Amino acid sequence: MSEQTNGALCAVPGGRIRYEILNPGAPGTPVVTVHGGPGTPHDYLRPLADLLPGHPVVVYDQLGCGRSERPADPSLWRLDRFVGELGALLAELDLPRFHLLGHSFGTMIAAEYALRGGPHRPEWLVLVSPVLSVRKYEDDMRQLLFRLPPDTAQGLTDALRTGRYDTPEYVDAAMVFAERHMCRTEWPDTLLDATMDTAAAVRDTMWGRTEFQVTGNLRSYTCTDRLGGLSADTLILCGEHDFVPPRAGQAYARAIPGADTAVIAGASHMPHLESPELFAKELLARIDAGRK
């Protein structure tokens, strides 16, 4: 198991978040992680510390979920506040050098932070299963629905039409989809626990009740027209069977000066859990090699 510090609290807009530094004595450049969700705790990213034993790995729970404070104020669940939250954490850490790794929804936060600049700038920006355009995301999800078995597709489309996400048909169909496109191996406890502990208030306000249709305040989000402004070395990682498909990651990369891409064979939306050795190899080949 990776060495870790005891958790610490950091004041951010709207409350306090809890963060930890895993592998604190490692000699490499620290990797600051931004988990997905919205509202899903960071726990499923903790295995990154074992994949990157030469690097300190910073993990934190965004406000409203996990071990961080959970204020009952829906006005806090806005992307701008989460970007400010990351900035406050980086100011608290005051790292002379660091890499920034976002996953899924966390790539919105990481990309926005890097685009806006500031005193703490990452050397590498790593975007794993990036969602940088909600419209593109929904188009890709519709394409996947067409390729599912008819009964599974029907269970999902019926729920989208009626707004009923508690039917046995939807639950069964969502499980089939998750086993194909979320995590194709046995789900570890870290992923199960994080999924079960998702803060519904945050998720529903920002995203909505289902992966397949965005109804929250992120529904019109895109940063694709600004990706040319990214100055950090950028790596985009997707799983071969990801519901953020490799072609989407490659399209984002083409808009970013000098960006690199990697597709993790056999994996889906959790490539660091499904194919950890290959994921670590692709990541370390960049961040341990210095600038491109």
PDB file of C-alpha atoms in Angstrom:
ATOM      1  CA  MET A   1       0.000   0.000   0.000  1.00  0.00           C
ATOM      2  CA  SER A   2       1.157   3.534  -0.727  1.00  0.00           C
ATOM      3  CA  GLU A   3       2.442   5.670   2.122  1.00  0.00           C
ATOM      4  CA  GLN A   4       0.119   8.562   2.861  1.00  0.00           C
ATOM      5  CA  THR A   5      -0.299  11.560   5.100  1.00  0.00           C
ATOM      6  CA  ASN A   6      -3.211  12.117   7.383  1.00  0.00           C
ATOM      7  CA  GLY A   7      -5.838  14.175   5.637  1.00  0.00           C
ATOM      8  CA  ALA A   8      -5.832  17.951   5.980  1.00  0.00           C
ATOM      9  CA  LEU A   9      -8.484  20.617   5.468  1.00  0.00           C
ATOM     10  CA  CYS A  10      -8.263  23.480   3.004  1.00  0.00           C
ATOM     11  CA  ALA A  11     -10.549  26.526   2.931  1.00  0.00           C
ATOM     12  CA  VAL A  12     -12.192  26.972  -0.482  1.00  0.00           C
ATOM     13  CA  PRO A  13     -15.084  29.069  -1.775  1.00  0.00           C
ATOM     14  CA  GLY A  14     -18.158  27.851   0.113  1.00  0.00           C
ATOM     15  CA  GLY A  15     -16.533  25.702   2.795  1.00  0.00           C
ATOM     16  CA  ARG A  16     -13.610  23.370   3.471  1.00  0.00           C
ATOM     17  CA  ILE A  17     -12.357  20.356   1.569  1.00  0.00           C
ATOM     18  CA  ARG A  18     -10.245  17.442   2.766  1.00  0.00           C
ATOM     19  CA  TYR A  19      -7.150  16.468   0.828  1.00  0.00           C
ATOM     20  CA  GLU A  20      -4.332  13.949   1.238  1.00  0.00           C
ATOM     21  CA  ILE A  21      -0.853  13.509  -0.171  1.00  0.00           C
ATOM     22  CA  LEU A  22      -0.137   9.872  -1.017  1.00  0.00           C
ATOM     23  CA  ASN A  23       3.504   8.764  -1.473  1.00  0.00           C
ATOM     24  CA  PRO A  24       4.586  11.953   0.347  1.00  0.00           C
ATOM     25  CA  GLY A  25       8.279  11.074   0.367  1.00  0.00           C
ATOM     26  CA  ALA A  26       8.532  10.182  -3.332  1.00  0.00           C
ATOM     27  CA  PRO A  27      11.145  12.183  -5.279  1.00  0.00           C
ATOM     28  CA  GLY A  28       9.173  12.832  -8.476  1.00  0.00           C
ATOM     29  CA  THR A  29       7.048  15.787  -9.495  1.00  0.00           C
ATOM     30  CA  PRO A  30       3.732  15.687  -7.598  1.00  0.00           C
ATOM     31  CA  VAL A  31       0.579  14.703  -9.489  1.00  0.00           C
ATOM     32  CA  VAL A  32      -2.532  16.603  -8.382  1.00  0.00           C
ATOM     33  CA  THR A  33      -5.707  14.699  -9.261  1.00  0.00           C
ATOM     34  CA  VAL A  34      -9.240  15.990  -9.900  1.00  0.00           C
ATOM     35  CA  HIS A  35     -11.936  13.347  -9.570  1.00  0.00           C
ATOM     36  CA  GLY A  36     -15.045  12.904 -11.664  1.00  0.00           C
ATOM     37  CA  GLY A  37     -18.707  12.994 -10.795  1.00  0.00           C
ATOM     38  CA  PRO A  38     -20.116  15.497 -10.228  1.00  0.00           C
ATOM     39  CA  GLY A  39     -20.527  14.537  -6.581  1.00  0.00           C
ATOM     40  CA  THR A  40     -18.542  11.274  -6.653  1.00  0.00           C
ATOM     41  CA  PRO A  41     -15.739  11.071  -4.043  1.00  0.00           C
ATOM     42  CA  HIS A  42     -12.120  10.643  -5.041  1.00  0.00           C
ATOM     43  CA  ASP A  43     -11.616   7.127  -3.638  1.00  0.00           C
ATOM     44  CA  TYR A  44     -11.539   5.366  -7.018  1.00  0.00           C
ATOM     45  CA  LEU A  45      -8.451   7.441  -7.936  1.00  0.00           C
ATOM     46  CA  ARG A  46      -6.437   6.331  -4.886  1.00  0.00           C
ATOM     47  CA  PRO A  47      -4.910   3.357  -6.772  1.00  0.00           C
ATOM     48  CA  LEU A  48      -2.991   5.899  -8.873  1.00  0.00           C
ATOM     49  CA  ALA A  49      -0.559   6.206  -5.964  1.00  0.00           C
ATOM     50  CA  ASP A  50       0.469   2.568  -6.365  1.00  0.00           C
ATOM     51  CA  LEU A  51       0.845   3.030 -10.127  1.00  0.00           C
ATOM     52  CA  LEU A  52       3.056   6.113  -9.625  1.00  0.00           C
ATOM     53  CA  PRO A  53       5.261   5.098  -6.668  1.00  0.00           C
ATOM     54  CA  GLY A  54       7.947   7.639  -7.619  1.00  0.00           C
ATOM     55  CA  HIS A  55       5.544  10.580  -7.428  1.00  0.00           C
ATOM     56  CA  PRO A  56       3.563  12.179  -4.607  1.00  0.00           C
ATOM     57  CA  VAL A  57      -0.118  11.967  -5.559  1.00  0.00           C
ATOM     58  CA  VAL A  58      -2.543  14.574  -4.213  1.00  0.00           C
ATOM     59  CA  VAL A  59      -6.180  13.481  -3.879  1.00  0.00           C
ATOM     60  CA  TYR A  60      -9.113  15.483  -2.571  1.00  0.00           C
ATOM     61  CA  ASP A  61     -12.872  15.361  -2.279  1.00  0.00           C
ATOM     62  CA  GLN A  62     -14.606  18.258  -3.964  1.00  0.00           C
ATOM     63  CA  LEU A  63     -16.917  20.290  -1.754  1.00  0.00           C
ATOM     64  CA  GLY A  64     -20.246  18.553  -1.232  1.00  0.00           C
ATOM     65  CA  CYS A  65     -18.999  14.968  -1.333  1.00  0.00           C
ATOM     66  CA  GLY A  66     -16.839  12.397   0.402  1.00  0.00           C
ATOM     67  CA  ARG A  67     -14.958  13.598   3.485  1.00  0.00           C
ATOM     68  CA  SER A  68     -15.229  17.277   2.595  1.00  0.00           C
ATOM     69  CA  GLU A  69     -17.900  19.558   4.004  1.00  0.00           C
ATOM     70  CA  ARG A  70     -21.370  19.190   2.501  1.00  0.00           C
ATOM     71  CA  PRO A  71     -23.139  22.541   2.683  1.00  0.00           C
ATOM     72  CA  ALA A  72     -26.832  22.538   1.777  1.00  0.00           C
ATOM     73  CA  ASP A  73     -26.553  25.395  -0.706  1.00  0.00           C
ATOM     74  CA  PRO A  74     -27.333  24.485  -4.332  1.00  0.00           C
ATOM     75  CA  SER A  75     -25.891  27.787  -5.562  1.00  0.00           C
ATOM     76  CA  LEU A  76     -22.427  26.341  -4.824  1.00  0.00           C
ATOM     77  CA  TRP A  77     -22.725  23.613  -7.431  1.00  0.00           C
ATOM     78  CA  ARG A  78     -21.315  25.580 -10.373  1.00  0.00           C
ATOM     79  CA  LEU A  79     -18.279  24.815 -12.496  1.00  0.00           C
ATOM     80  CA  ASP A  80     -16.683  28.208 -11.810  1.00  0.00           C
ATOM     81  CA  ARG A  81     -16.720  27.520  -8.068  1.00  0.00           C
ATOM     82  CA  PHE A  82     -15.080  24.107  -8.558  1.00  0.00           C
ATOM     83  CA  VAL A  83     -12.346  25.730 -10.654  1.00  0.00           C
ATOM     84  CA  GLY A  84     -11.821  28.273  -7.873  1.00  0.00           C
ATOM     85  CA  GLU A  85     -11.714  25.396  -5.397  1.00  0.00           C
ATOM     86  CA  LEU A  86      -8.858  23.766  -7.302  1.00  0.00           C
ATOM     87  CA  GLY A  87      -7.037  27.092  -7.364  1.00  0.00           C
ATOM     88  CA  ALA A  88      -7.413  27.432  -3.588  1.00  0.00           C
ATOM     89  CA  LEU A  89      -6.009  23.932  -3.059  1.00  0.00           C
ATOM     90  CA  LEU A  90      -3.019  24.604  -5.307  1.00  0.00           C
ATOM     91  CA  ALA A  91      -2.354  27.850  -3.436  1.00  0.00           C
ATOM     92  CA  GLU A  92      -2.477  25.903  -0.156  1.00  0.00           C
ATOM     93  CA  LEU A  93      -0.073  23.263  -1.468  1.00  0.00           C
ATOM     94  CA  ASP A  94       2.233  25.894  -3.049  1.00  0.00           C
ATOM     95  CA  LEU A  95       4.053  23.286  -5.118  1.00  0.00           C
ATOM     96  CA  PRO A  96       6.994  24.630  -7.153  1.00  0.00           C
ATOM     97  CA  ARG A  97       6.262  22.017  -9.838  1.00  0.00           C
ATOM     98  CA  PHE A  98       3.305  19.717 -10.399  1.00  0.00           C
ATOM     99  CA  HIS A  99       1.316  17.790 -12.976  1.00  0.00           C
ATOM    100  CA  LEU A 100      -2.484  18.056 -13.095  1.00  0.00           C
ATOM    101  CA  LEU A 101      -4.584  14.969 -13.844  1.00  0.00           C
ATOM    102  CA  GLY A 102      -8.354  15.193 -14.287  1.00  0.00           C
ATOM    103  CA  HIS A 103     -10.757  12.338 -14.909  1.00  0.00           C
ATOM    104  CA  SER A 104     -14.180  12.556 -16.603  1.00  0.00           C
ATOM    105  CA  PHE A 105     -16.053  15.539 -15.090  1.00  0.00           C
ATOM    106  CA  GLY A 106     -12.760  16.452 -13.430  1.00  0.00           C
ATOM    107  CA  THR A 107     -11.302  17.179 -16.877  1.00  0.00           C
ATOM    108  CA  MET A 108     -13.672  20.153 -17.140  1.00  0.00           C
ATOM    109  CA  ILE A 109     -12.239  21.559 -13.910  1.00  0.00           C
ATOM    110  CA  ALA A 110      -8.629  20.803 -14.849  1.00  0.00           C
ATOM    111  CA  ALA A 111      -8.921  22.184 -18.386  1.00  0.00           C
ATOM    112  CA  GLU A 112     -10.701  25.344 -17.228  1.00  0.00           C
ATOM    113  CA  TYR A 113      -8.055  25.923 -14.561  1.00  0.00           C
ATOM    114  CA  ALA A 114      -5.246  25.515 -17.112  1.00  0.00           C
ATOM    115  CA  LEU A 115      -7.007  27.737 -19.664  1.00  0.00           C
ATOM    116  CA  ARG A 116      -7.505  30.563 -17.192  1.00  0.00           C
ATOM    117  CA  GLY A 117      -3.864  30.636 -16.124  1.00  0.00           C
ATOM    118  CA  GLY A 118      -2.683  31.831 -12.759  1.00  0.00           C
ATOM    119  CA  PRO A 119       0.330  31.637 -10.482  1.00  0.00           C
ATOM    120  CA  HIS A 120       0.335  27.826 -10.232  1.00  0.00           C
ATOM    121  CA  ARG A 121       0.684  26.241 -13.667  1.00  0.00           C
ATOM    122  CA  PRO A 122       1.008  22.510 -14.358  1.00  0.00           C
ATOM    123  CA  GLU A 123       3.888  21.085 -16.348  1.00  0.00           C
ATOM    124  CA  TRP A 124       1.717  18.306 -17.777  1.00  0.00           C
ATOM    125  CA  LEU A 125      -2.048  18.435 -18.090  1.00  0.00           C
ATOM    126  CA  VAL A 126      -3.409  14.882 -18.215  1.00  0.00           C
ATOM    127  CA  LEU A 127      -7.048  14.497 -19.263  1.00  0.00           C
ATOM    128  CA  VAL A 128      -8.416  10.983 -18.757  1.00  0.00           C
ATOM    129  CA  SER A 129     -11.734  10.246 -20.510  1.00  0.00           C
ATOM    130  CA  PRO A 130     -12.266  13.967 -21.128  1.00  0.00           C
ATOM    131  CA  VAL A 131     -15.690  15.604 -21.326  1.00  0.00           C
ATOM    132  CA  LEU A 132     -14.895  18.964 -22.906  1.00  0.00           C
ATOM    133  CA  SER A 133     -18.135  19.358 -24.875  1.00  0.00           C
ATOM    134  CA  VAL A 134     -21.439  18.144 -23.448  1.00  0.00           C
ATOM    135  CA  ARG A 135     -23.065  18.207 -26.881  1.00  0.00           C
ATOM    136  CA  LYS A 136     -20.293  15.963 -28.227  1.00  0.00           C
ATOM    137  CA  TYR A 137     -20.643  13.720 -25.180  1.00  0.00           C
ATOM    138  CA  GLU A 138     -24.382  13.276 -25.715  1.00  0.00           C
ATOM    139  CA  ASP A 139     -23.892  12.589 -29.437  1.00  0.00           C
ATOM    140  CA  ASP A 140     -21.355   9.873 -28.611  1.00  0.00           C
ATOM    141  CA  MET A 141     -23.692   8.349 -26.013  1.00  0.00           C
ATOM    142  CA  ARG A 142     -26.490   8.149 -28.573  1.00  0.00           C
ATOM    143  CA  GLN A 143     -24.165   6.324 -30.948  1.00  0.00           C
ATOM    144  CA  LEU A 144     -23.373   3.788 -28.226  1.00  0.00           C
ATOM    145  CA  LEU A 145     -27.074   3.294 -27.495  1.00  0.00           C
ATOM    146  CA  PHE A 146     -27.627   2.257 -31.109  1.00  0.00           C
ATOM    147  CA  ARG A 147     -25.026  -0.513 -30.708  1.00  0.00           C
ATOM    148  CA  LEU A 148     -26.448  -2.045 -27.533  1.00  0.00           C
ATOM    149  CA  PRO A 149     -28.636  -5.172 -27.530  1.00  0.00           C
ATOM    150  CA  PRO A 150     -32.241  -4.172 -28.366  1.00  0.00           C
ATOM    151  CA  ASP A 151     -33.634  -4.919 -24.881  1.00  0.00           C
ATOM    152  CA  THR A 152     -30.865  -2.898 -23.237  1.00  0.00           C
ATOM    153  CA  ALA A 153     -31.316   0.046 -25.578  1.00  0.00           C
ATOM    154  CA  GLN A 154     -35.078  -0.052 -25.017  1.00  0.00           C
ATOM    155  CA  GLY A 155     -34.674   0.020 -21.236  1.00  0.00           C
ATOM    156  CA  LEU A 156     -32.477   3.118 -21.485  1.00  0.00           C
ATOM    157  CA  THR A 157     -34.519   5.010 -24.072  1.00  0.00           C
ATOM    158  CA  ASP A 158     -37.775   4.329 -22.175  1.00  0.00           C
ATOM    159  CA  ALA A 159     -36.258   5.858 -19.050  1.00  0.00           C
ATOM    160  CA  LEU A 160     -35.035   8.902 -20.966  1.00  0.00           C
ATOM    161  CA  ARG A 161     -38.509   9.374 -22.439  1.00  0.00           C
ATOM    162  CA  THR A 162     -40.434   8.961 -19.168  1.00  0.00           C
ATOM    163  CA  GLY A 163     -37.891  10.266 -16.633  1.00  0.00           C
ATOM    164  CA  ARG A 164     -38.287   7.017 -14.643  1.00  0.00           C
ATOM    165  CA  TYR A 165     -34.892   5.781 -13.492  1.00  0.00           C
ATOM    166  CA  ASP A 166     -36.141   3.387 -10.820  1.00  0.00           C
ATOM    167  CA  THR A 167     -37.622   0.677 -13.036  1.00  0.00           C
ATOM    168  CA  PRO A 168     -36.061  -2.812 -13.138  1.00  0.00           C
ATOM    169  CA  GLU A 169     -35.650  -2.428 -16.892  1.00  0.00           C
ATOM    170  CA  TYR A 170     -33.575   0.724 -16.530  1.00  0.00           C
ATOM    171  CA  VAL A 171     -31.482  -0.659 -13.662  1.00  0.00           C
ATOM    172  CA  ASP A 172     -30.676  -3.808 -15.653  1.00  0.00           C
ATOM    173  CA  ALA A 173     -29.901  -1.845 -18.810  1.00  0.00           C
ATOM    174  CA  ALA A 174     -27.672   0.632 -16.966  1.00  0.00           C
ATOM    175  CA  MET A 175     -25.727  -2.281 -15.483  1.00  0.00           C
ATOM    176  CA  VAL A 176     -25.157  -3.802 -18.931  1.00  0.00           C
ATOM    177  CA  PHE A 177     -23.928  -0.437 -20.183  1.00  0.00           C
ATOM    178  CA  ALA A 178     -21.636   0.048 -17.175  1.00  0.00           C
ATOM    179  CA  GLU A 179     -20.078  -3.393 -17.622  1.00  0.00           C
ATOM    180  CA  ARG A 180     -19.293  -2.548 -21.256  1.00  0.00           C
ATOM    181  CA  HIS A 181     -18.300   1.102 -21.077  1.00  0.00           C
ATOM    182  CA  MET A 182     -17.648   2.147 -17.437  1.00  0.00           C
ATOM    183  CA  CYS A 183     -15.446  -0.629 -16.044  1.00  0.00           C
ATOM    184  CA  ARG A 184     -14.997  -3.941 -17.866  1.00  0.00           C
ATOM    185  CA  THR A 185     -13.253  -5.764 -15.007  1.00  0.00           C
ATOM    186  CA  GLU A 186     -14.581  -6.697 -11.588  1.00  0.00           C
ATOM    187  CA  TRP A 187     -15.345  -3.418  -9.838  1.00  0.00           C
ATOM    188  CA  PRO A 188     -12.931  -2.843  -6.924  1.00  0.00           C
ATOM    189  CA  ASP A 189     -14.304  -1.658  -3.598  1.00  0.00           C
ATOM    190  CA  THR A 190     -12.840   1.810  -4.178  1.00  0.00           C
ATOM    191  CA  LEU A 191     -15.042   2.249  -7.260  1.00  0.00           C
ATOM    192  CA  LEU A 192     -18.120   0.634  -5.729  1.00  0.00           C
ATOM    193  CA  ASP A 193     -17.849   2.749  -2.582  1.00  0.00           C
ATOM    194  CA  ALA A 194     -17.323   5.987  -4.494  1.00  0.00           C
ATOM    195  CA  THR A 195     -20.266   5.257  -6.779  1.00  0.00           C
ATOM    196  CA  MET A 196     -22.584   4.419  -3.898  1.00  0.00           C
ATOM    197  CA  ASP A 197     -21.505   7.560  -2.004  1.00  0.00           C
ATOM    198  CA  THR A 198     -22.184   9.965  -4.878  1.00  0.00           C
ATOM    199  CA  ALA A 199     -23.835  13.125  -3.554  1.00  0.00           C
ATOM    200  CA  ALA A 200     -27.141  13.221  -5.428  1.00  0.00           C
ATOM    201  CA  ALA A 201     -27.724  16.930  -4.788  1.00  0.00           C
ATOM    202  CA  VAL A 202     -24.467  17.883  -6.507  1.00  0.00           C
ATOM    203  CA  ARG A 203     -24.904  15.371  -9.338  1.00  0.00           C
ATOM    204  CA  ASP A 204     -28.504  16.312 -10.094  1.00  0.00           C
ATOM    205  CA  THR A 205     -27.869  20.072  -9.996  1.00  0.00           C
ATOM    206  CA  MET A 206     -24.899  19.965 -12.338  1.00  0.00           C
ATOM    207  CA  TRP A 207     -25.407  16.873 -14.486  1.00  0.00           C
ATOM    208  CA  GLY A 208     -28.754  15.159 -13.954  1.00  0.00           C
ATOM    209  CA  ARG A 209     -29.971  11.771 -12.825  1.00  0.00           C
ATOM    210  CA  THR A 210     -28.517   9.685 -15.635  1.00  0.00           C
ATOM    211  CA  GLU A 211     -25.276   9.418 -17.603  1.00  0.00           C
ATOM    212  CA  PHE A 212     -27.202   9.405 -20.852  1.00  0.00           C
ATOM    213  CA  GLN A 213     -28.716  12.882 -20.828  1.00  0.00           C
ATOM    214  CA  VAL A 214     -27.392  16.086 -19.261  1.00  0.00           C
ATOM    215  CA  THR A 215     -30.182  18.170 -17.729  1.00  0.00           C
ATOM    216  CA  GLY A 216     -28.209  20.131 -15.104  1.00  0.00           C
ATOM    217  CA  ASN A 217     -26.365  23.417 -15.343  1.00  0.00           C
ATOM    218  CA  LEU A 218     -23.515  21.839 -17.354  1.00  0.00           C
ATOM    219  CA  ARG A 219     -25.832  20.989 -20.250  1.00  0.00           C
ATOM    220  CA  SER A 220     -24.414  23.696 -22.540  1.00  0.00           C
ATOM    221  CA  TYR A 221     -20.778  23.413 -21.432  1.00  0.00           C
ATOM    222  CA  THR A 222     -17.979  23.415 -23.976  1.00  0.00           C
ATOM    223  CA  CYS A 223     -14.418  24.654 -24.054  1.00  0.00           C
ATOM    224  CA  THR A 224     -13.520  23.267 -27.482  1.00  0.00           C
ATOM    225  CA  ASP A 225     -13.273  26.734 -29.023  1.00  0.00           C
ATOM    226  CA  ARG A 226     -10.603  27.671 -26.438  1.00  0.00           C
ATOM    227  CA  LEU A 227      -8.420  24.567 -26.447  1.00  0.00           C
ATOM    228  CA  GLY A 228      -5.832  26.285 -28.626  1.00  0.00           C
ATOM    229  CA  GLY A 229      -5.020  28.419 -25.589  1.00  0.00           C
ATOM    230  CA  LEU A 230      -3.647  25.538 -23.531  1.00  0.00           C
ATOM    231  CA  SER A 231       0.058  26.062 -22.938  1.00  0.00           C
ATOM    232  CA  ALA A 232       0.867  23.052 -20.730  1.00  0.00           C
ATOM    233  CA  ASP A 233       2.070  19.842 -22.322  1.00  0.00           C
ATOM    234  CA  THR A 234      -1.148  17.853 -22.645  1.00  0.00           C
ATOM    235  CA  LEU A 235      -1.871  14.119 -22.718  1.00  0.00           C
ATOM    236  CA  ILE A 236      -5.340  12.773 -23.448  1.00  0.00           C
ATOM    237  CA  LEU A 237      -6.009   9.179 -22.362  1.00  0.00           C
ATOM    238  CA  CYS A 238      -9.114   7.152 -23.273  1.00  0.00           C
ATOM    239  CA  GLY A 239     -10.059   3.506 -22.952  1.00  0.00           C
ATOM    240  CA  GLU A 240     -10.668   1.526 -26.129  1.00  0.00           C
ATOM    241  CA  HIS A 241     -14.297   0.917 -25.075  1.00  0.00           C
ATOM    242  CA  ASP A 242     -14.783   4.181 -23.192  1.00  0.00           C
ATOM    243  CA  PHE A 243     -18.125   5.968 -23.447  1.00  0.00           C
ATOM    244  CA  VAL A 244     -15.859   8.947 -24.143  1.00  0.00           C
ATOM    245  CA  PRO A 245     -14.577   7.229 -27.284  1.00  0.00           C
ATOM    246  CA  PRO A 246     -10.982   7.500 -28.492  1.00  0.00           C
ATOM    247  CA  ARG A 247     -12.112   9.478 -31.539  1.00  0.00           C
ATOM    248  CA  ALA A 248     -13.463  12.178 -29.205  1.00  0.00           C
ATOM    249  CA  GLY A 249     -10.163  12.355 -27.314  1.00  0.00           C
ATOM    250  CA  GLN A 250      -8.258  12.529 -30.576  1.00  0.00           C
ATOM    251  CA  ALA A 251     -10.484  15.346 -31.830  1.00  0.00           C
ATOM    252  CA  TYR A 252      -9.827  17.331 -28.655  1.00  0.00           C
ATOM    253  CA  ALA A 253      -6.092  16.681 -29.004  1.00  0.00           C
ATOM    254  CA  ARG A 254      -6.032  18.065 -32.541  1.00  0.00           C
ATOM    255  CA  ALA A 255      -7.255  21.398 -31.165  1.00  0.00           C
ATOM    256  CA  ILE A 256      -4.488  21.585 -28.507  1.00  0.00           C
ATOM    257  CA  PRO A 257      -1.006  22.641 -29.645  1.00  0.00           C
ATOM    258  CA  GLY A 258       1.355  19.679 -29.426  1.00  0.00           C
ATOM    259  CA  ALA A 259      -1.069  17.448 -27.489  1.00  0.00           C
ATOM    260  CA  ASP A 260      -0.432  13.719 -27.277  1.00  0.00           C
ATOM    261  CA  THR A 261      -2.978  10.884 -27.073  1.00  0.00           C
ATOM    262  CA  ALA A 262      -3.012   7.317 -25.847  1.00  0.00           C
ATOM    263  CA  VAL A 263      -5.703   4.650 -26.121  1.00  0.00           C
ATOM    264  CA  ILE A 264      -5.683   1.972 -23.422  1.00  0.00           C
ATOM    265  CA  ALA A 265      -6.487  -1.328 -25.133  1.00  0.00           C
ATOM    266  CA  GLY A 266      -9.276  -3.386 -23.580  1.00  0.00           C
ATOM    267  CA  ALA A 267     -10.255  -0.662 -21.105  1.00  0.00           C
ATOM    268  CA  SER A 268     -13.229   1.672 -20.894  1.00  0.00           C
ATOM    269  CA  HIS A 269     -13.933   4.655 -18.595  1.00  0.00           C
ATOM    270  CA  MET A 270     -11.665   3.507 -15.741  1.00  0.00           C
ATOM    271  CA  PRO A 271      -8.440   2.631 -17.569  1.00  0.00           C
ATOM    272  CA  HIS A 272      -6.291   3.049 -14.443  1.00  0.00           C
ATOM    273  CA  LEU A 273      -8.337   0.270 -12.794  1.00  0.00           C
ATOM    274  CA  GLU A 274      -8.921  -1.949 -15.824  1.00  0.00           C
ATOM    275  CA  SER A 275      -5.426  -1.904 -17.379  1.00  0.00           C
ATOM    276  CA  PRO A 276      -3.227  -0.402 -14.662  1.00  0.00           C
ATOM    277  CA  GLU A 277       0.145  -1.454 -16.058  1.00  0.00           C
ATOM    278  CA  LEU A 278      -0.557  -0.082 -19.526  1.00  0.00           C
ATOM    279  CA  PHE A 279      -2.075   3.083 -18.086  1.00  0.00           C
ATOM    280  CA  ALA A 280       0.983   3.687 -15.906  1.00  0.00           C
ATOM    281  CA  LYS A 281       3.342   2.964 -18.802  1.00  0.00           C
ATOM    282  CA  GLU A 282       1.642   5.517 -21.054  1.00  0.00           C
ATOM    283  CA  LEU A 283       1.473   8.150 -18.302  1.00  0.00           C
ATOM    284  CA  LEU A 284       5.010   7.715 -16.989  1.00  0.00           C
ATOM    285  CA  ALA A 285       6.451   7.764 -20.511  1.00  0.00           C
ATOM    286  CA  ARG A 286       5.372  11.410 -20.635  1.00  0.00           C
ATOM    287  CA  ILE A 287       5.666  12.834 -17.151  1.00  0.00           C
ATOM    288  CA  ASP A 288       9.028  11.149 -16.442  1.00  0.00           C
ATOM    289  CA  ALA A 289      10.488  12.145 -19.790  1.00  0.00           C
ATOM    290  CA  GLY A 290      10.252  15.887 -19.218  1.00  0.00           C
ATOM    291  CA  ARG A 291       8.906  18.229 -21.843  1.00  0.00           C
ATOM    292  CA  LYS A 292       8.224  16.909 -25.331  1.00  0.00           C
TER     293      LYS A 292
END
